[in-house]
Structures are given as C-alpha cells and as structure tokens.
Amino acid sequence: MWAEFIRRAIMQGIPLLFGSTGEIITEKSGNLNLGIPGIMYVGGIGGVIGAFLYEQNTTELNPFLAVFIPLLCSILCSLIMGLIYCFLTVSLRANQNVTGLAMTTFGVGIGNFFGGSLVKLAGSDVPSINLTATSSYFRTSLPFAEDLGWFGQIFLSHSFLAYLAIITAIVASFVLTKTRTGLNLRAVGENPATADAAGIRVEKYKYLATCIGSIIAGLGGLYYVMDYANGVWSNDGFGDRGWLAIALVIFAIWRPNLSILGSILFGGLYIVHNYIPNLDVSGQELFKMLPYVVTILFLVITSIGKKRNAQPPASLGLPYFREDR
Amino acid sequence: MQMADTGKKIKEPLFHIVRRDNIVWWKAWIIRLLAILAALVFCGIVSFLLTKENPLRIYSVMFDGAFGTKRRVWSLAQNVAMLLCVSVAVAPAFKMRFWNVGGEGQVLAGGLASAACMILFGDSLPSAVLLIVMLIASILAGAIWAVIPAIFRARWNTNETLFTLMMNYIAIQLVSFFAYKWSVPKGSGQVGIINRTSHAGWLPVIGDMEYLLNIIIVLVLTVIMYVYLKYSKQGYEIAVVGESEKTAKYIGISVRKVILRTMIISGAICGLAGLLLVAGTDHTISRETAAGRGFTAIMVTWMAKFNPFFMVLTSLLIVFLEKGATEISTAFELNESFSEIITGIIIFFIIGCEFFIQYRVVFREKEAA
Amino acid sequence: MQASQNNEVYAIRLEGISKRFGNKIANDNVDLNVKHGQILAILGENGSGKTTLMNVIAGIYFPDHGKIFVDGKEVVMKSPKEAIKYGIGMIHQHFKLVDVFSAAENIMLGLEEKEKYSIKRCEKRVSEIANQYGFEIDPSRKIYEMSVSEKQTVEIIKVLYRNANILILDEPTAVLAPQETEKLFDVLRKMRDDGKAIIIITHKLHEVLSLSDQVAVLCKGKYIGTVNTAETNEAKLTEMMVGKKVTLNIDRPEPINRKPRLELSHVSCVNREGTKILNDVSFTAYSGEILGIAGIAGSGQRELLESIAGLQKPEGEILYIDPETGKTEDLRSKTPMQIREKGISLSFIPEDRLGMGLVGNMDIVDNVMLRSYRKGRPFLLDRNNPKKLAEKIIEDLEVVTPGVSTPIRSLSGGNVQKVLVGREIASAPTVLMSAYPVRGLDINSSYMIYHLLNKQKENGCAVIYVGEDLDVLLALADRILVICAGSVSGIFDARTTTKEEIGLKMIQNKHQRGSDANG
C-alpha cells in the first residue's frame, strides 16, 4: 500500500512539478505570473483539441503522431498565453498581479469553453471528452515496471511526461545555477537595472523565461488530462492545482530541484485523506487544505528567518523601465 | 550647423519610449475609451469567428441578455452590487499597495460565519438578534481572515500576495468541510437552502424588491468608502503609506498600524459581502458562494484607479460582459465559459492601454534637422 | 573650443547632445571630447547634468538630439549593450551590483565569452587584474557582505574585465576615505598610461587638479568649455562652473540669546546589517545659531539627523531643553509622533526630498498637509488651512507652479525644495535640521534657502545644517562639527577656522578608522 500511495503521490505531484518549474523560471526573471493556473488549463485543452482532431480524422492512430500532435498543440497554446502575458507586463508594463489574474480567468474560460464545445461536437452523453486511445500512448510506461515489485511501482511505472517533468526540473536547476544564461536571468530578476547596465537585454530575458515557463507549466495541464485523468477532459476537472503549483514555488524556495521532492510531498498531502482509515468526507476536505497550510508556514518561516538565499527574487512583481530614476 | 562626416547611414531604433509627465485628464479618458472600443471590436471578431453571426447582432444579444427584461436588469443590479461590494472592500488595501488577493477567502469566511449562525441559532434566537449576531460574526470572520497576513506583512514583511492567495484556499476547504458537516441530505456536500421555512437569518425584503436591501447597503458603503479614502485622515494615511513608506515613517505615521487597520477594514467589508451573499441572496453556503468575485474585484478596483465611483462603472462593465456573454452562449449554443474569455480580453485591453497614458512612444524622426 | 572638423581621432566625441525629462532640461546641446591616454574631468555643480550626460554615453538614456562618436565613427547607443560593445564601461555612483551574487558572479554578468562558463576561471582572472592594479579583493564574497570601497573595486574590475578602453566614473570619491581616493587615483593614472580614455565626474576641485589632463565644465545642463588642467587653477575653474568668481555673499548675523537647545551625549547607532554607523557622538546645539556639519558622504550624517528626528533607534542620550520652561526631555527612541505630542516643534528637511520629505504623486496642498493633517476636526481632513499655507508658500518663496493642485513630482528641483522648506519652517520650529538643502539648486534658490535658515536662526531656532560645500559652511554656519566615520572628529568656530583644518578632520578620526563606514 505504501508503494501505491507514493506512486499516486507522484502522479498527483507531476502537474504541480511542471507548474512550479515553469513558475520558478518565470519568477527568476522578476515576473510574478499569477496566470499559471489559466495557462495550465490552456496547455491541457490544447492537447485535448489536438488529440480530438487527430482521433476524429484518422482511423488508425500512429503512435508517434498521437503523442506528437497533442504535445505540439499544448506547447503552442501555452506559448501564446505566455506571449500575451509578456506583451502586457513587459512591453506595456501593466501590473503583473492584475494581468496574471485576468490571464487565469481567461485561461480557465478558454479551457472550459473549448472543452464544452468539444463535448457538444463529440455528442457524448456525459459532459466530458474521452480520449482513451491517445491517452494509452501517453501512458506507456517502462517495460519492466511490473516485474520489479515496489521499486518498479514507485520509480518505473510512470509515463514519459512524468520523467520529462523531473528532467525539466533538473535541467532548469542546472541552467539557473551553473550557466551564463542562468546567471544573467537571475540578475534580471534580482536587479534589472544592474543587469541592463551590464548589457543584458532585460526584455528579451523576461520574454524568454516567461514563455518557456508557460510552456512547461502548460505541459502540467497536458499530463493531467492525458495521464492522470486517462484522457478524459471534464470542465473544471483540473481544479485548483495551478495555485498549488504557485504555492510549491515558495515551498521549494525558488529551486526546481527541491520542487521535485516538494511536488511529491504536495501530491501526497493532496491525496493522503484517501489513505487514512475511518475518515469521513468532511474530514477529507480538511486534509485537502494541508498543502496550503504548509506553504503559509513555510512562507512565514522564511520571511522571519530572513535567510538571504531563501528570499523571492528582489524585483519580483515590479515593472522595469530603463529611464526611470 | 556644420556637421562633419556623416559617414554611412546609422540605424536609429524605430522608436523609443519616454515617460509622460502629466497627461490632461480628458486625453487619458479618450485613450481608455478607445481601448474599450478596440476591445469590443476585437471581441466582436472573436464572437463572429465562433458563431458566424453578424457582430452587431451579437452585441444586441449581449445587450438584451443584460438589460432585456426587468428581471434581468434586477439580477444585473444585484450582481453589480455584490462585485462592487468586494471591490470597495479591497480598494483601501490596494491604495496602500497591499496586494490583498485574498478577497475570495475573506468573503467566504464572512459567509461561513453567517451561515453558521443561521444554522446554529436559527431556531433559538429571535430574528433581529440573530441578524445582529450574524453581522458581528461575519465582519469579525472577514477581518480575522484579512488581518492574519497583515500581521506578518507588518512585522516580518512576509509577501502578502502569496499569503493572502493561500488563505483563499484554506477558506474554500473550510467551507467544503462545513458543507459536508451540515449537508442536507447527509453526505451530499450541499447545504441547501438554510431555514427554508422559517427564513430565520434571511435579510428582510424591502417591499417586494428582493436584493434591494443589498443594493442599498452596497451603495451606502461605496459613498462612505469614497469619503473615507478621499476626505478622512485615515484615508490620507493610507495614501501616504501606499506612495512611500519612507515618507510615512518620516512624518510619524505608524506604518504597521495603518497596514493592520486598513486590512481589518478591508476584511470586514469582505465579511459583510459574505453576509449579503449568504443571508441576502443565496440563503446557502458553498465553495462557489464568492464565485471568483475576490479576484474579479481586484481587476475592477485596478481599472477604476481605486476610486469607488469609477468602480460602479467598471463593475457594471464586467457584470454586463458576463451576463451578455452568457446570453450569447445560450442564443448561439456556445459554452457559458464564453463570458470569461470576453471578460479576459476586455481586461487585457483596459490594463494594456494604461501604458499609453503613462508613456509616450517616440518614433524615429524622418530625416529632420 | 575644438572644431568638429578636427581630424584627430577621439575616443569619445559628443555633438549637440540634448536630453529632457518631462519639462526639465538635463542636457542642452552639449559637446565633449576625450582622447585615449587622457583623463578628462567633468566638473559642475549638482544638477548640472553631468550624470545624465554620462548615462547617455553608457546607453542608459537615449538622447533626444545629438550625435555620439566612438573612435571617430558615429554610433547609436540603443542600450548599454552597445556601449559595452564599443568598449565603454561606466562605474555608477549608485553601484549596479546584484547583492546576493558574489563578486565574480557580478563581474561575469552579461558577458558574452566564447569559453565555457566557469566561475573558477573568472575568479582567477579577477585576481590577476587585482594584482595588476594593486586591488585587494576576494572574488567569491557576496556583495552584501562588502563595504562601499570594496563594492567600488568590484565595479572597476568588472569594467576592466570587459577590456573597456573608455572608462566613466561617476563621483567615485564621494564615498571614499582619502587614502582610498589616493589609491583609486593611482589606479586611474596607471590605466591612462595603458592608453585608456577616462572620464571622471567630481565636484571637488583639488581632485580635478591633481588627477586630470583636461577639464570640461557643465553648468545648468549647458556645456561651458574644456580647458587643459595644466593651464588652469581653482579660481578659473570655479568661475567657469558658476559663471562668476565665487564671492559667497551669505549673511551671517551674530547669534543672539544663545542657549543650549539640544544636547547629545554618547549617541551610537547601528544599521540593519549590524555595522556601527554612529560612534559615541556628543555635542550641543544652541538656539540662535547655525551648526554646520561637514564630512565625506556617508559618514553618518543621515543617521545622526534621523536619530534626533526619531527615525533610528540609537543608544545614548538626546536631551531637548525647552526654551520656555527649561525642562528637559530625552528624545532618544521616541517616535516622531511622540516627539510632536510632547509639544516639541522639531523640523527636518531630509536629503531625499521626493522619497522621504514629500510624496511625489500628491499635490502641493496634500504635501503641505503632511505635518499638520492630524489637526482640526476629528476623523475628517481639513484642507482649507493647508491650502492657504500652500498658497502662502508659493507666494513667499516664489515657487513656480501651475497651481496648488499640481503633483509635486512635476515641479523642478528648486521648487520642490522650496515647498519642503516652506512646510518645515511653517510650524515655527525650535530645532530645524536640514541635510544638503541646496543640493541641485540654482544660485538664486540656494540664497533663498540660506536666507530662510538665517531667519530661523534669528527667531531663536537651533539650526543644524549638513552640507558638502565647505565654502558655504564656512560662510553660513556659526560653528562647524566635523564628522568622520561616524564619530565627531572636531568642532570649530566657523569664523576663525580654515577649509584646510576642516578638510583634515574630515579624514582623521580619533577612533580607529574602519573601512566599515558605509551609507
């Protein structure tokens, strides 16, 4: 049962890991993107639309295309969201919080709108879209997972997107701490005026980081639909996971590698109520607030401790205009 | 002017951006109106692409959806009032540059408190006393929900955006918890209409105009908030703290005290909004009671530049879009989430246009001088 | 003036550079030349547009008009990136460093090298450069652990690391102790001998004369001219700077009814990082006199005034003696509110006018109201009396403004300061503290401020004046207190002391001289 619990926790954690890795990269450029929940919806629906159209227009699914088309659609949709956010906050210097919240409204709207429209197109009886065929390709796990007992169950039974999430987080960590690009990016988030004076193109970095972050976060939505939900899209099904991803950023003190462990922990906290015997439904709801409580505690502890390397990027949320004095 | 060798042509950037000093107020409003117009045209195009209908007809449907019947106007007014109430609540916090994105949770906390009173004391307390207890409980609950992040921000400079955001979900889960505890029938997770027969704890209906009391209360609150922010000493302190904490300290304003006081007020009004929703309109409580108003209010407040009277207009605009787009979606058989998309687009245009009010784009001069 | 046809190749040549901020003209048609192997000093009073001009060269500000030539070729500085590409490196007065990064990381910032990214290699090269020019630096230390002079070293190495051939230094000596300044000048001379072109901003004449080859003078945004340092002297330079020879005609009425008003004993204060900013400061300020405070920037002047005003938490004793009752009151650790509640009228004109003394986005009435808004009816504001006061200030102090409801931010520097001073003296203070009150002001406005301070002195107020211009201090103040690295290094009678004596005390300290005096 423990192995199953951990496996489920990881599956719950993967969308959060995508979301938080994306948000960390974004925040490192000084952009506090509160549109991540919306972007994750859009990433999910993008994949659904791609898969739906492909399934409708072909009789025999090609395994490569069945994965590639939804993936590409998801990436494109999230990218557009990232570009909208950047254009408003970086080029037009609109307030980041307001823009982000509007992005979330917009993104959730897009997700539910197209989700609902596809349901109508598919003419199904239940208010959801079933893409089990595509999903089965997404969910292909490593071949010997079943032969290795608990080890296989915990570590090998996942799909390629799950491993991609972990690899992305590790790569992001490496890029942020060990490369020139990462150094420049962190400088942009800490002190854009300094970065600018050092010849770093602040706007370019902000755009790139935010768009890449959006794409990564969008993959979280895709994973949720294709893997976790077995290819079934239902409106509002993704729930508040986007906000949990933002909470996870704080918990991981802006480090993607810590976010891997954090996401599993959050995933575990999110489902732990299912594993507690004799817990009634209302008690389950109380347990669901655990990740948020933990995040607040962490936020409070880090701010009281004032540890220099556990603080948000110094210019987080602030617009930058070179000629401001 | 004896310019020496010009050499080969040098590429000057196509344009660069200059901060405006001060813009005449009517110019600013023309820019805003143009933005809304552009947004409407853009939304028209989007609607056209999705419905293949004449955009003008789409707008007339929208208008019809919002103002078509007396009932619709009334429901519109009710919704505007509730959104306005939350907007008025978060306005002082934003004016202080305190990012209270926890309106949703504060409203729910207030709503939960009044629902609790209705359920627990519905049979035991006389109606008037019950209403007073509910009022106190909801205001307290909202204020407490708001003051917790404020304490940490004031004392340890804890990031309030993230803190208030997290508080929302704790409130939502708390409501879920009680929704199961109180659910009728047991285990359904739905509280159902509270005190359906006795109407204990329901706000009184003036004449036969349901919601009228809500609307009046919110309008009074709006006027009070306008006066508070503009003409009161506390409002002045909020403005000073928002503009520059350094100046506030220099002048002897206790920044911590102002932060705490303002957030208590902000939370208290959110709590009151919760009461109005639970006791005045819904007569039940659920995770959806606040219906995202805590977040929408932020955009309403921001677009209105913290001015409560402009907030009437901006919340009307948002609610109009929601209602109108819902009507479009039924009329043209679209999904009801269409309204969220339209709202998103309009807000993008409005917050984007502020750029042209604050900055000027200077294009490359064409071989002058 | 050099003709623009001059065929000699200049490292930097500016032609007709103009830059406005809103309705403020910072640079008006400025020309400038500097050759390789030459140090050009830019001289000008505060607010004469030196920093703006340098920011234009460094690509931070985009000029409204004018041309920039680097090594004889016209260039367009779209951003700092271009400037760096052309070998221009600027050391800003407010350092452009990322606090949470190490020195090496800051130096690596924005570099586009072909080699693999390696902090180790960078640290090695930093050490090499440091050895070459005689710096001491630990490349792996974080910036927030460093003192001001160490930070400056990082900035200079950063520029050298990029092989900059044209160096711009914006008031590098303002934060340095004299020995550190000498060391810096040695480095700069060495760089000049290596063939680099160096532009240094300063308004200290003796530094200009000892270091530079040429001096360019700016005045109120306009270019006055360039002279060879060898052919000039202090008097000629000052004449260029202010238009006429400085014969400071500041009144100094004799103090009347001089009585102790403020007694500080053993006041010490630490900053947020735990560094001692004020160290055992004791002195007395008297009514009816102006006490001048001299010292290099960041020696603790700000903290001293803020301690008295109730904005710091110092140790020691700050006694206020009431002029009427003679009763004493310890102001230490009282908040500005509590001080006012005691009925003590203490006015403070801070250095940071728009960031601290005023609110830029509020109009004149609301700014004038800052001190007095609590008065009058309960709860609601009274804007009538502040409006009258605002109108009076505008009239009496000749504030140029479209009206009382103009946001203060859109006024020019001198007018902003007049509003601030007007508000502070309106409450008939018994103690008036002012920090650099004439910084960036034109001559007329400056004289008006001197006159207002003298008026307060005659009214029996104890005036404390923190200044940077020793000539002004000597002419205006009755006594001059010299502060050095947080300690009082001497108090002199302004009527008998000399500039040299004060200058010496500014760099000498009875306590050990720590390099930890940062601001």
mmCIF file of N, CA and C in Angstrom, chain B residues 2-6 10-13 16 21-22 227-228 230-234 236-237 239-240 243-244 246-247 249-253 365, chain C residues 4 15 62 74 76 78 311 336-337 340 348 352 355-356 358-359 361-362 366 369-371 373-375 377 379-381 383 410 423-424:
data_model
loop_
_atom_site.group_PDB
_atom_site.id
_atom_site.type_symbol
_atom_site.label_atom_id
_atom_site.label_comp_id
_atom_site.label_asym_id
_atom_site.label_seq_id
_atom_site.Cartn_x
_atom_site.Cartn_y
_atom_site.Cartn_z
ATOM 1 N N GLN B 2 27.556 73.049 -38.701
ATOM 2 C CA GLN B 2 28.461 72.456 -39.682
ATOM 3 C C GLN B 2 28.770 71.029 -39.246
ATOM 4 N N MET B 3 27.860 70.138 -39.636
ATOM 5 C CA MET B 3 28.033 68.734 -39.293
ATOM 6 C C MET B 3 29.160 68.148 -40.139
ATOM 7 N N ALA B 4 30.004 67.409 -39.510
ATOM 8 C CA ALA B 4 31.116 66.808 -40.228
ATOM 9 C C ALA B 4 30.651 65.530 -40.932
ATOM 10 N N ASP B 5 31.612 64.660 -41.151
ATOM 11 C CA ASP B 5 31.329 63.418 -41.865
ATOM 12 C C ASP B 5 30.147 62.667 -41.244
ATOM 13 N N THR B 6 29.143 62.436 -42.015
ATOM 14 C CA THR B 6 28.022 61.651 -41.505
ATOM 15 C C THR B 6 28.302 60.167 -41.695
ATOM 16 N N ILE B 10 23.288 55.449 -40.161
ATOM 17 C CA ILE B 10 23.271 54.736 -38.903
ATOM 18 C C ILE B 10 21.832 54.401 -38.569
ATOM 19 N N LYS B 11 21.628 53.178 -38.122
ATOM 20 C CA LYS B 11 20.244 52.800 -37.828
ATOM 21 C C LYS B 11 19.846 53.243 -36.428
ATOM 22 N N GLU B 12 19.008 54.200 -36.383
ATOM 23 C CA GLU B 12 18.472 54.606 -35.100
ATOM 24 C C GLU B 12 17.313 53.656 -34.798
ATOM 25 N N PRO B 13 17.056 53.343 -33.541
ATOM 26 C CA PRO B 13 15.931 52.435 -33.285
ATOM 27 C C PRO B 13 14.638 53.027 -33.826
ATOM 28 N N HIS B 16 11.466 54.732 -29.442
ATOM 29 C CA HIS B 16 11.821 54.506 -28.054
ATOM 30 C C HIS B 16 10.741 55.110 -27.167
ATOM 31 N N ASP B 21 4.954 63.190 -18.500
ATOM 32 C CA ASP B 21 4.994 63.898 -17.235
ATOM 33 C C ASP B 21 3.614 63.911 -16.622
ATOM 34 N N ASN B 22 2.721 64.539 -17.324
ATOM 35 C CA ASN B 22 1.350 64.602 -16.853
ATOM 36 C C ASN B 22 0.467 64.639 -18.072
ATOM 37 N N VAL B 227 -15.685 58.766 0.591
ATOM 38 C CA VAL B 227 -15.369 59.831 1.547
ATOM 39 C C VAL B 227 -14.172 59.416 2.403
ATOM 40 N N TYR B 228 -14.184 58.164 2.828
ATOM 41 C CA TYR B 228 -13.098 57.680 3.695
ATOM 42 C C TYR B 228 -11.747 57.828 3.015
ATOM 43 N N LYS B 230 -10.940 59.672 0.391
ATOM 44 C CA LYS B 230 -10.581 60.993 -0.123
ATOM 45 C C LYS B 230 -10.537 62.073 0.953
ATOM 46 N N TYR B 231 -11.420 61.994 1.922
ATOM 47 C CA TYR B 231 -11.532 63.133 2.841
ATOM 48 C C TYR B 231 -11.193 62.809 4.295
ATOM 49 N N SER B 232 -10.910 61.531 4.599
ATOM 50 C CA SER B 232 -10.647 61.265 6.015
ATOM 51 C C SER B 232 -9.149 61.228 6.276
ATOM 52 N N LYS B 233 -8.807 61.424 7.533
ATOM 53 C CA LYS B 233 -7.396 61.392 7.918
ATOM 54 C C LYS B 233 -6.811 60.010 7.705
ATOM 55 N N GLN B 234 -7.621 58.991 8.025
ATOM 56 C CA GLN B 234 -7.119 57.632 7.834
ATOM 57 C C GLN B 234 -6.897 57.328 6.354
ATOM 58 N N TYR B 236 -6.088 59.464 4.128
ATOM 59 C CA TYR B 236 -4.866 60.191 3.767
ATOM 60 C C TYR B 236 -3.634 59.383 4.173
ATOM 61 N N GLU B 237 -3.699 58.811 5.373
ATOM 62 C CA GLU B 237 -2.568 57.989 5.824
ATOM 63 C C GLU B 237 -2.371 56.800 4.896
ATOM 64 N N ALA B 239 -3.039 56.664 1.762
ATOM 65 C CA ALA B 239 -2.414 57.144 0.530
ATOM 66 C C ALA B 239 -0.919 57.375 0.728
ATOM 67 N N VAL B 240 -0.550 57.977 1.870
ATOM 68 C CA VAL B 240 0.872 58.253 2.114
ATOM 69 C C VAL B 240 1.649 56.937 2.222
ATOM 70 N N GLU B 243 2.068 55.440 -1.197
ATOM 71 C CA GLU B 243 3.005 56.118 -2.079
ATOM 72 C C GLU B 243 4.438 55.932 -1.628
ATOM 73 N N SER B 244 4.683 56.033 -0.332
ATOM 74 C CA SER B 244 6.058 55.938 0.154
ATOM 75 C C SER B 244 6.069 55.639 1.646
ATOM 76 N N LYS B 246 8.618 55.343 3.378
ATOM 77 C CA LYS B 246 9.664 56.155 3.989
ATOM 78 C C LYS B 246 9.097 57.494 4.448
ATOM 79 N N THR B 247 8.300 58.110 3.583
ATOM 80 C CA THR B 247 7.690 59.380 3.954
ATOM 81 C C THR B 247 6.771 59.188 5.156
ATOM 82 N N LYS B 249 6.970 57.060 7.567
ATOM 83 C CA LYS B 249 7.749 56.946 8.806
ATOM 84 C C LYS B 249 8.298 58.306 9.208
ATOM 85 N N TYR B 250 8.798 59.049 8.216
ATOM 86 C CA TYR B 250 9.394 60.364 8.452
ATOM 87 C C TYR B 250 8.389 61.287 9.142
ATOM 88 N N ILE B 251 7.130 61.164 8.712
ATOM 89 C CA ILE B 251 6.124 62.072 9.226
ATOM 90 C C ILE B 251 5.547 61.555 10.538
ATOM 91 N N GLY B 252 5.882 60.323 10.883
ATOM 92 C CA GLY B 252 5.433 59.795 12.157
ATOM 93 C C GLY B 252 4.181 58.946 12.065
ATOM 94 N N ILE B 253 3.824 58.530 10.855
ATOM 95 C CA ILE B 253 2.703 57.600 10.724
ATOM 96 C C ILE B 253 3.242 56.212 11.040
ATOM 97 N N GLU B 365 12.766 60.060 -36.070
ATOM 98 C CA GLU B 365 12.470 61.233 -36.885
ATOM 99 C C GLU B 365 12.862 60.959 -38.323
ATOM 100 N N SER C 4 34.618 70.796 -34.999
ATOM 101 C CA SER C 4 34.219 69.418 -35.214
ATOM 102 C C SER C 4 34.959 68.805 -36.402
ATOM 103 N N GLU C 15 28.373 65.422 -29.924
ATOM 104 C CA GLU C 15 27.992 66.646 -30.633
ATOM 105 C C GLU C 15 26.543 66.981 -30.343
ATOM 106 N N PHE C 62 18.488 57.467 -23.684
ATOM 107 C CA PHE C 62 18.570 57.732 -25.124
ATOM 108 C C PHE C 62 18.401 59.231 -25.343
ATOM 109 N N GLU C 74 30.491 57.410 -36.011
ATOM 110 C CA GLU C 74 29.231 57.724 -35.355
ATOM 111 C C GLU C 74 28.524 56.438 -34.938
ATOM 112 N N VAL C 76 25.086 54.691 -32.508
ATOM 113 C CA VAL C 76 23.824 54.929 -31.810
ATOM 114 C C VAL C 76 23.790 54.018 -30.599
ATOM 115 N N LYS C 78 21.720 52.329 -28.416
ATOM 116 C CA LYS C 78 20.338 51.948 -28.147
ATOM 117 C C LYS C 78 20.191 51.438 -26.724
ATOM 118 N N LEU C 311 13.826 58.602 13.981
ATOM 119 C CA LEU C 311 13.680 57.602 12.925
ATOM 120 C C LEU C 311 14.693 56.472 13.064
ATOM 121 N N PRO C 336 8.560 59.961 15.898
ATOM 122 C CA PRO C 336 8.243 61.345 15.519
ATOM 123 C C PRO C 336 6.905 61.802 16.110
ATOM 124 N N MET C 337 5.950 60.860 16.181
ATOM 125 C CA MET C 337 4.653 61.175 16.774
ATOM 126 C C MET C 337 4.791 61.591 18.236
ATOM 127 N N ARG C 340 6.273 64.941 18.754
ATOM 128 C CA ARG C 340 5.332 66.028 18.497
ATOM 129 C C ARG C 340 4.292 66.141 19.615
ATOM 130 N N PHE C 348 12.573 68.859 10.065
ATOM 131 C CA PHE C 348 13.648 68.072 9.472
ATOM 132 C C PHE C 348 13.482 68.111 7.960
ATOM 133 N N ASP C 352 16.671 63.156 1.016
ATOM 134 C CA ASP C 352 15.857 62.529 -0.027
ATOM 135 C C ASP C 352 14.496 63.224 -0.064
ATOM 136 N N GLY C 355 11.616 61.187 -1.945
ATOM 137 C CA GLY C 355 11.427 59.846 -1.417
ATOM 138 C C GLY C 355 11.035 59.851 0.039
ATOM 139 N N MET C 356 11.350 60.934 0.769
ATOM 140 C CA MET C 356 11.119 60.942 2.202
ATOM 141 C C MET C 356 10.357 62.179 2.664
ATOM 142 N N LEU C 358 8.647 64.394 0.911
ATOM 143 C CA LEU C 358 7.421 64.713 0.187
ATOM 144 C C LEU C 358 6.910 63.459 -0.508
ATOM 145 N N VAL C 359 5.687 63.530 -0.978
ATOM 146 C CA VAL C 359 5.142 62.431 -1.769
ATOM 147 C C VAL C 359 4.963 62.937 -3.193
ATOM 148 N N ASN C 361 3.640 61.983 -5.971
ATOM 149 C CA ASN C 361 2.399 61.929 -6.739
ATOM 150 C C ASN C 361 1.271 62.745 -6.126
ATOM 151 N N MET C 362 1.506 63.313 -4.945
ATOM 152 C CA MET C 362 0.448 64.119 -4.340
ATOM 153 C C MET C 362 0.639 65.588 -4.710
ATOM 154 N N ASP C 366 -1.703 68.596 -0.454
ATOM 155 C CA ASP C 366 -1.583 67.363 0.314
ATOM 156 C C ASP C 366 -0.180 67.184 0.888
ATOM 157 N N MET C 369 0.242 69.419 3.846
ATOM 158 C CA MET C 369 -0.583 68.901 4.938
ATOM 159 C C MET C 369 0.123 67.810 5.743
ATOM 160 N N LEU C 370 1.185 67.222 5.171
ATOM 161 C CA LEU C 370 1.812 66.059 5.808
ATOM 162 C C LEU C 370 2.086 66.260 7.300
ATOM 163 N N ARG C 371 2.589 67.446 7.657
ATOM 164 C CA ARG C 371 2.934 67.692 9.051
ATOM 165 C C ARG C 371 1.704 67.933 9.920
ATOM 166 N N TYR C 373 -1.761 67.279 9.183
ATOM 167 C CA TYR C 373 -3.081 66.735 8.822
ATOM 168 C C TYR C 373 -3.885 66.252 10.025
ATOM 169 N N ARG C 374 -3.199 65.957 11.135
ATOM 170 C CA ARG C 374 -3.928 65.444 12.297
ATOM 171 C C ARG C 374 -4.716 66.539 13.018
ATOM 172 N N LYS C 375 -4.372 67.791 12.717
ATOM 173 C CA LYS C 375 -5.049 68.888 13.425
ATOM 174 C C LYS C 375 -6.502 69.027 12.978
ATOM 175 N N ARG C 377 -10.756 69.090 13.025
ATOM 176 C CA ARG C 377 -11.872 68.236 13.433
ATOM 177 C C ARG C 377 -11.449 66.760 13.444
ATOM 178 N N PHE C 379 -11.493 62.799 12.663
ATOM 179 C CA PHE C 379 -11.729 61.899 11.548
ATOM 180 C C PHE C 379 -11.520 62.515 10.163
ATOM 181 N N LEU C 380 -12.244 63.611 9.858
ATOM 182 C CA LEU C 380 -12.153 64.137 8.502
ATOM 183 C C LEU C 380 -11.025 65.148 8.389
ATOM 184 N N LEU C 381 -10.448 65.211 7.191
ATOM 185 C CA LEU C 381 -9.348 66.119 6.936
ATOM 186 C C LEU C 381 -9.852 67.545 6.799
ATOM 187 N N ARG C 383 -8.741 70.599 4.578
ATOM 188 C CA ARG C 383 -7.801 71.005 3.533
ATOM 189 C C ARG C 383 -7.775 72.528 3.348
ATOM 190 N N SER C 410 6.048 66.968 -10.687
ATOM 191 C CA SER C 410 6.281 67.635 -11.954
ATOM 192 C C SER C 410 6.917 69.016 -11.783
ATOM 193 N N ARG C 423 7.205 74.208 4.166
ATOM 194 C CA ARG C 423 6.380 73.450 5.090
ATOM 195 C C ARG C 423 7.089 73.278 6.439
ATOM 196 N N GLU C 424 8.365 72.985 6.387
ATOM 197 C CA GLU C 424 9.074 72.687 7.625
ATOM 198 C C GLU C 424 9.227 73.910 8.520
#
